[in-house]
């Protein structure tokens, strides 16, 4: 095979590969000779079919297979001979005028990984902002938990519901006078002011009493997840079963025991560990951003344009989804267009940092072992339905690109932890508000266009300690959960499709838009 370089510009390379057709014929002849003894044909003894007839029967298919394998082998040999480290899969094209009998000419375009300068990891200095999980923070977490575990007492039949009360109701909705699929429910509970239902529905429950019948008129949001209901006016006939008033939650041994714990001391112990874990996460987020800022400021090397474009397209797609949910989508899109260059810079920064972290990890022996990879695959498979999980696992195991995409976030975190271990770190105790403000300020500095669209970080609600969950009634009136943000790496081949969840069909609130993924780089 002959390889001729036709382009060497920055990180872009192009080659012409020529494979002599004589080599193809030789391999075809060899394969025909190997299969001839196994070919059966009427009129001939087994294994005695003439070669010319075997060629007529199987030659074309064998030749096509040999050509395809020769092209793949030629590409791999060319990249090895030229010492190419591809950034993405090479773009390969067979000469459209090629005819059988002629030498095969292939054009190959590829972007190569840049030479990445050495990083002196001993020069990294970071400040670690820590927050103490004191009694006040633990008390706040327990109070939040108690609020989420609020219980209710049935109110008198003459009691009128108000904000914060729970209403148990039957309902039937109609659009244009016609009942619609999923628009009927019985015994559904909703807390007034919770935002469970579409705007305007809960407000009209204020003042209802047990056994009241009420007509509620609402309009489905334009982006409602059932297309034929989006933007439609609906009328719901509601019958109130009962109204319940919230009981004041007492944080005591009885409350802890209702969660399956021994008593309040055990609850405080669990909640303190949870608060510590949450605060440690905030501390790590701030340190990681400072680390990435340091690396970005001290490394400037060219990055493959195709990788940048792929990253930018993911950012842009996310922003388009968010803009579509704004009050004025056109204005939001115009703002995006005005800041397009800045988003390109964000994409370039991400790609550069990704390549740099990968290089640091490889040079310092950072690895993901087989156990970690198996756990990662099993965890990712849980997002699919039972019938697709095994297919997903097989897909990742057989496709190196898919496996690389899956392992990339974990590998990056392991490299970051390695750099933390080798950095000079000084500790400073701050309040939670100060830590969150520092994270927000860092985000605004490194992600200026995206940061303008984000609200200040909220304190995460305390998680419920391990306890049995009460079975909730299935209701189509609940707000559907927002999907998790997609991974930031370039997409590999498509995995088995996730099982599509059943559409919510009653008065549900619109799904929140995804957050921008530009939050840590």
mmCIF file of C-alpha atoms in Angstrom, residues 66-230:
data_model
loop_
_atom_site.group_PDB
_atom_site.id
_atom_site.type_symbol
_atom_site.label_atom_id
_atom_site.label_comp_id
_atom_site.label_asym_id
_atom_site.label_seq_id
_atom_site.Cartn_x
_atom_site.Cartn_y
_atom_site.Cartn_z
ATOM 1 C CA UNK A 66 -11.774 -8.483 0.974
ATOM 2 C CA UNK A 67 -11.996 -4.887 -0.306
ATOM 3 C CA UNK A 68 -13.743 -3.699 2.866
ATOM 4 C CA UNK A 69 -11.207 -5.418 5.105
ATOM 5 C CA UNK A 70 -8.315 -4.089 2.993
ATOM 6 C CA UNK A 71 -9.610 -0.529 3.384
ATOM 7 C CA UNK A 72 -9.953 -0.883 7.172
ATOM 8 C CA UNK A 73 -6.518 -2.497 7.457
ATOM 9 C CA UNK A 74 -5.025 0.185 5.211
ATOM 10 C CA UNK A 75 -6.433 2.968 7.384
ATOM 11 C CA UNK A 76 -5.057 1.396 10.562
ATOM 12 C CA UNK A 77 -1.635 0.803 8.976
ATOM 13 C CA UNK A 78 -1.498 4.353 7.630
ATOM 14 C CA UNK A 79 -2.266 5.840 11.035
ATOM 15 C CA UNK A 80 0.345 3.608 12.660
ATOM 16 C CA UNK A 81 2.994 4.404 10.005
ATOM 17 C CA UNK A 82 2.319 8.142 10.232
ATOM 18 C CA UNK A 83 2.144 7.977 14.056
ATOM 19 C CA UNK A 84 -1.297 9.572 14.004
ATOM 20 C CA UNK A 85 -3.184 10.045 17.279
ATOM 21 C CA UNK A 86 -6.709 10.691 15.965
ATOM 22 C CA UNK A 87 -8.931 13.116 17.853
ATOM 23 C CA UNK A 88 -12.054 11.697 16.225
ATOM 24 C CA UNK A 89 -12.861 8.900 13.809
ATOM 25 C CA UNK A 90 -11.154 9.610 10.447
ATOM 26 C CA UNK A 91 -13.276 10.660 7.486
ATOM 27 C CA UNK A 92 -12.730 8.108 4.717
ATOM 28 C CA UNK A 93 -13.939 8.203 1.119
ATOM 29 C CA UNK A 94 -13.437 5.674 -1.666
ATOM 30 C CA UNK A 95 -12.718 7.115 -5.116
ATOM 31 C CA UNK A 96 -16.263 7.388 -6.601
ATOM 32 C CA UNK A 97 -14.876 6.507 -10.056
ATOM 33 C CA UNK A 98 -13.216 3.300 -8.876
ATOM 34 C CA UNK A 99 -13.878 0.251 -11.039
ATOM 35 C CA UNK A 100 -13.088 -3.365 -10.438
ATOM 36 C CA UNK A 101 -9.628 -4.225 -11.661
ATOM 37 C CA UNK A 102 -8.148 -0.831 -10.835
ATOM 38 C CA UNK A 103 -6.032 -0.034 -7.795
ATOM 39 C CA UNK A 104 -8.171 1.191 -4.892
ATOM 40 C CA UNK A 105 -7.643 4.847 -4.050
ATOM 41 C CA UNK A 106 -8.896 6.157 -0.699
ATOM 42 C CA UNK A 107 -8.887 9.698 0.678
ATOM 43 C CA UNK A 108 -8.566 9.961 4.442
ATOM 44 C CA UNK A 109 -9.036 13.135 6.467
ATOM 45 C CA UNK A 110 -8.317 13.158 10.161
ATOM 46 C CA UNK A 111 -7.752 15.588 12.995
ATOM 47 C CA UNK A 112 -4.905 14.696 15.315
ATOM 48 C CA UNK A 113 -4.520 15.263 19.011
ATOM 49 C CA UNK A 114 -2.219 18.161 19.857
ATOM 50 C CA UNK A 115 1.083 17.949 21.656
ATOM 51 C CA UNK A 116 0.150 18.778 25.236
ATOM 52 C CA UNK A 117 2.761 20.553 27.356
ATOM 53 C CA UNK A 118 3.985 18.973 30.572
ATOM 54 C CA UNK A 119 2.135 19.992 33.739
ATOM 55 C CA UNK A 120 4.143 20.467 36.917
ATOM 56 C CA UNK A 121 1.590 19.187 39.379
ATOM 57 C CA UNK A 122 3.744 20.293 42.316
ATOM 58 C CA UNK A 123 3.060 23.939 41.415
ATOM 59 C CA UNK A 124 -0.667 23.708 42.079
ATOM 60 C CA UNK A 125 -1.871 25.600 45.153
ATOM 61 C CA UNK A 126 -5.533 25.591 46.174
ATOM 62 C CA UNK A 127 -7.663 26.954 48.984
ATOM 63 C CA UNK A 128 -10.206 24.588 50.483
ATOM 64 C CA UNK A 129 -13.276 26.367 51.854
ATOM 65 C CA UNK A 130 -14.852 24.208 54.552
ATOM 66 C CA UNK A 131 -18.167 24.533 56.372
ATOM 67 C CA UNK A 132 -18.767 22.918 59.743
ATOM 68 C CA UNK A 133 -21.856 20.732 60.047
ATOM 69 C CA UNK A 134 -22.847 22.374 63.357
ATOM 70 C CA UNK A 135 -26.001 21.849 65.410
ATOM 71 C CA UNK A 136 -27.753 24.706 63.616
ATOM 72 C CA UNK A 137 -27.205 23.105 60.199
ATOM 73 C CA UNK A 138 -28.341 19.701 61.490
ATOM 74 C CA UNK A 139 -31.443 21.249 63.074
ATOM 75 C CA UNK A 140 -32.308 22.956 59.773
ATOM 76 C CA UNK A 141 -31.949 19.669 57.906
ATOM 77 C CA UNK A 142 -34.181 17.858 60.391
ATOM 78 C CA UNK A 143 -36.787 20.633 60.203
ATOM 79 C CA UNK A 144 -36.767 20.367 56.412
ATOM 80 C CA UNK A 145 -37.213 16.607 56.682
ATOM 81 C CA UNK A 146 -40.089 17.054 59.135
ATOM 82 C CA UNK A 147 -41.731 19.513 56.748
ATOM 83 C CA UNK A 148 -41.511 16.961 53.945
ATOM 84 C CA UNK A 149 -42.968 14.281 56.245
ATOM 85 C CA UNK A 150 -45.863 16.484 57.303
ATOM 86 C CA UNK A 151 -49.022 14.643 58.347
ATOM 87 C CA UNK A 152 -52.598 15.892 58.175
ATOM 88 C CA UNK A 153 -55.794 15.747 60.243
ATOM 89 C CA UNK A 154 -59.203 15.587 58.593
ATOM 90 C CA UNK A 155 -60.896 18.983 58.947
ATOM 91 C CA UNK A 156 -64.527 19.584 59.844
ATOM 92 C CA UNK A 157 -66.947 19.344 56.931
ATOM 93 C CA UNK A 158 -67.632 23.078 57.227
ATOM 94 C CA UNK A 159 -63.919 23.991 57.094
ATOM 95 C CA UNK A 160 -62.830 25.925 54.015
ATOM 96 C CA UNK A 161 -59.506 24.906 52.453
ATOM 97 C CA UNK A 162 -56.664 27.385 52.410
ATOM 98 C CA UNK A 163 -53.087 27.501 51.199
ATOM 99 C CA UNK A 164 -51.079 24.597 52.626
ATOM 100 C CA UNK A 165 -54.102 22.374 53.208
ATOM 101 C CA UNK A 166 -54.467 19.004 51.496
ATOM 102 C CA UNK A 167 -57.535 18.374 49.340
ATOM 103 C CA UNK A 168 -58.672 14.856 48.402
ATOM 104 C CA UNK A 169 -60.755 14.953 45.239
ATOM 105 C CA UNK A 170 -62.239 13.144 42.267
ATOM 106 C CA UNK A 171 -62.007 14.935 38.937
ATOM 107 C CA UNK A 172 -62.942 14.619 35.294
ATOM 108 C CA UNK A 173 -61.585 16.965 32.644
ATOM 109 C CA UNK A 174 -62.953 17.927 29.242
ATOM 110 C CA UNK A 175 -61.523 19.836 26.297
ATOM 111 C CA UNK A 176 -64.000 21.322 23.821
ATOM 112 C CA UNK A 177 -66.707 19.448 25.695
ATOM 113 C CA UNK A 178 -65.065 16.060 25.154
ATOM 114 C CA UNK A 179 -63.452 13.915 27.849
ATOM 115 C CA UNK A 180 -59.821 13.106 27.105
ATOM 116 C CA UNK A 181 -57.699 10.076 27.836
ATOM 117 C CA UNK A 182 -56.180 10.209 31.326
ATOM 118 C CA UNK A 183 -58.257 13.234 32.352
ATOM 119 C CA UNK A 184 -60.163 11.382 35.049
ATOM 120 C CA UNK A 185 -59.013 10.466 38.534
ATOM 121 C CA UNK A 186 -60.348 9.400 41.910
ATOM 122 C CA UNK A 187 -59.053 10.048 45.402
ATOM 123 C CA UNK A 188 -56.188 12.243 44.247
ATOM 124 C CA UNK A 189 -54.510 14.285 46.974
ATOM 125 C CA UNK A 190 -53.002 17.688 46.303
ATOM 126 C CA UNK A 191 -51.550 20.252 48.676
ATOM 127 C CA UNK A 192 -52.710 23.739 47.751
ATOM 128 C CA UNK A 193 -49.727 25.869 46.794
ATOM 129 C CA UNK A 194 -47.434 22.898 46.115
ATOM 130 C CA UNK A 195 -47.287 23.555 42.370
ATOM 131 C CA UNK A 196 -48.145 19.946 41.564
ATOM 132 C CA UNK A 197 -50.817 20.886 39.049
ATOM 133 C CA UNK A 198 -50.916 23.241 36.092
ATOM 134 C CA UNK A 199 -51.047 26.976 36.910
ATOM 135 C CA UNK A 200 -54.423 28.135 38.181
ATOM 136 C CA UNK A 201 -55.773 24.740 39.226
ATOM 137 C CA UNK A 202 -54.723 24.760 42.872
ATOM 138 C CA UNK A 203 -55.657 28.426 43.336
ATOM 139 C CA UNK A 204 -59.262 27.553 42.536
ATOM 140 C CA UNK A 205 -59.326 24.946 45.307
ATOM 141 C CA UNK A 206 -58.982 27.642 47.969
ATOM 142 C CA UNK A 207 -62.273 27.849 49.871
ATOM 143 C CA UNK A 208 -63.640 24.409 48.985
ATOM 144 C CA UNK A 209 -65.212 22.211 51.657
ATOM 145 C CA UNK A 210 -65.811 18.484 51.999
ATOM 146 C CA UNK A 211 -68.458 17.232 49.534
ATOM 147 C CA UNK A 212 -68.269 20.420 47.437
ATOM 148 C CA UNK A 213 -68.654 20.149 43.667
ATOM 149 C CA UNK A 214 -66.682 22.735 41.725
ATOM 150 C CA UNK A 215 -65.953 23.537 38.112
ATOM 151 C CA UNK A 216 -62.322 24.505 37.494
ATOM 152 C CA UNK A 217 -61.244 26.158 34.259
ATOM 153 C CA UNK A 218 -57.570 26.108 33.265
ATOM 154 C CA UNK A 219 -55.381 26.295 30.166
ATOM 155 C CA UNK A 220 -52.746 23.656 29.478
ATOM 156 C CA UNK A 221 -49.262 25.149 28.983
ATOM 157 C CA UNK A 222 -48.096 25.560 25.382
ATOM 158 C CA UNK A 223 -45.239 23.121 26.054
ATOM 159 C CA UNK A 224 -47.423 20.500 27.771
ATOM 160 C CA UNK A 225 -46.075 17.006 27.216
ATOM 161 C CA UNK A 226 -49.280 15.709 25.606
ATOM 162 C CA UNK A 227 -49.261 17.416 22.238
ATOM 163 C CA UNK A 228 -52.998 17.457 21.540
ATOM 164 C CA UNK A 229 -53.657 19.144 24.916
ATOM 165 C CA UNK A 230 -50.909 21.797 24.685
#
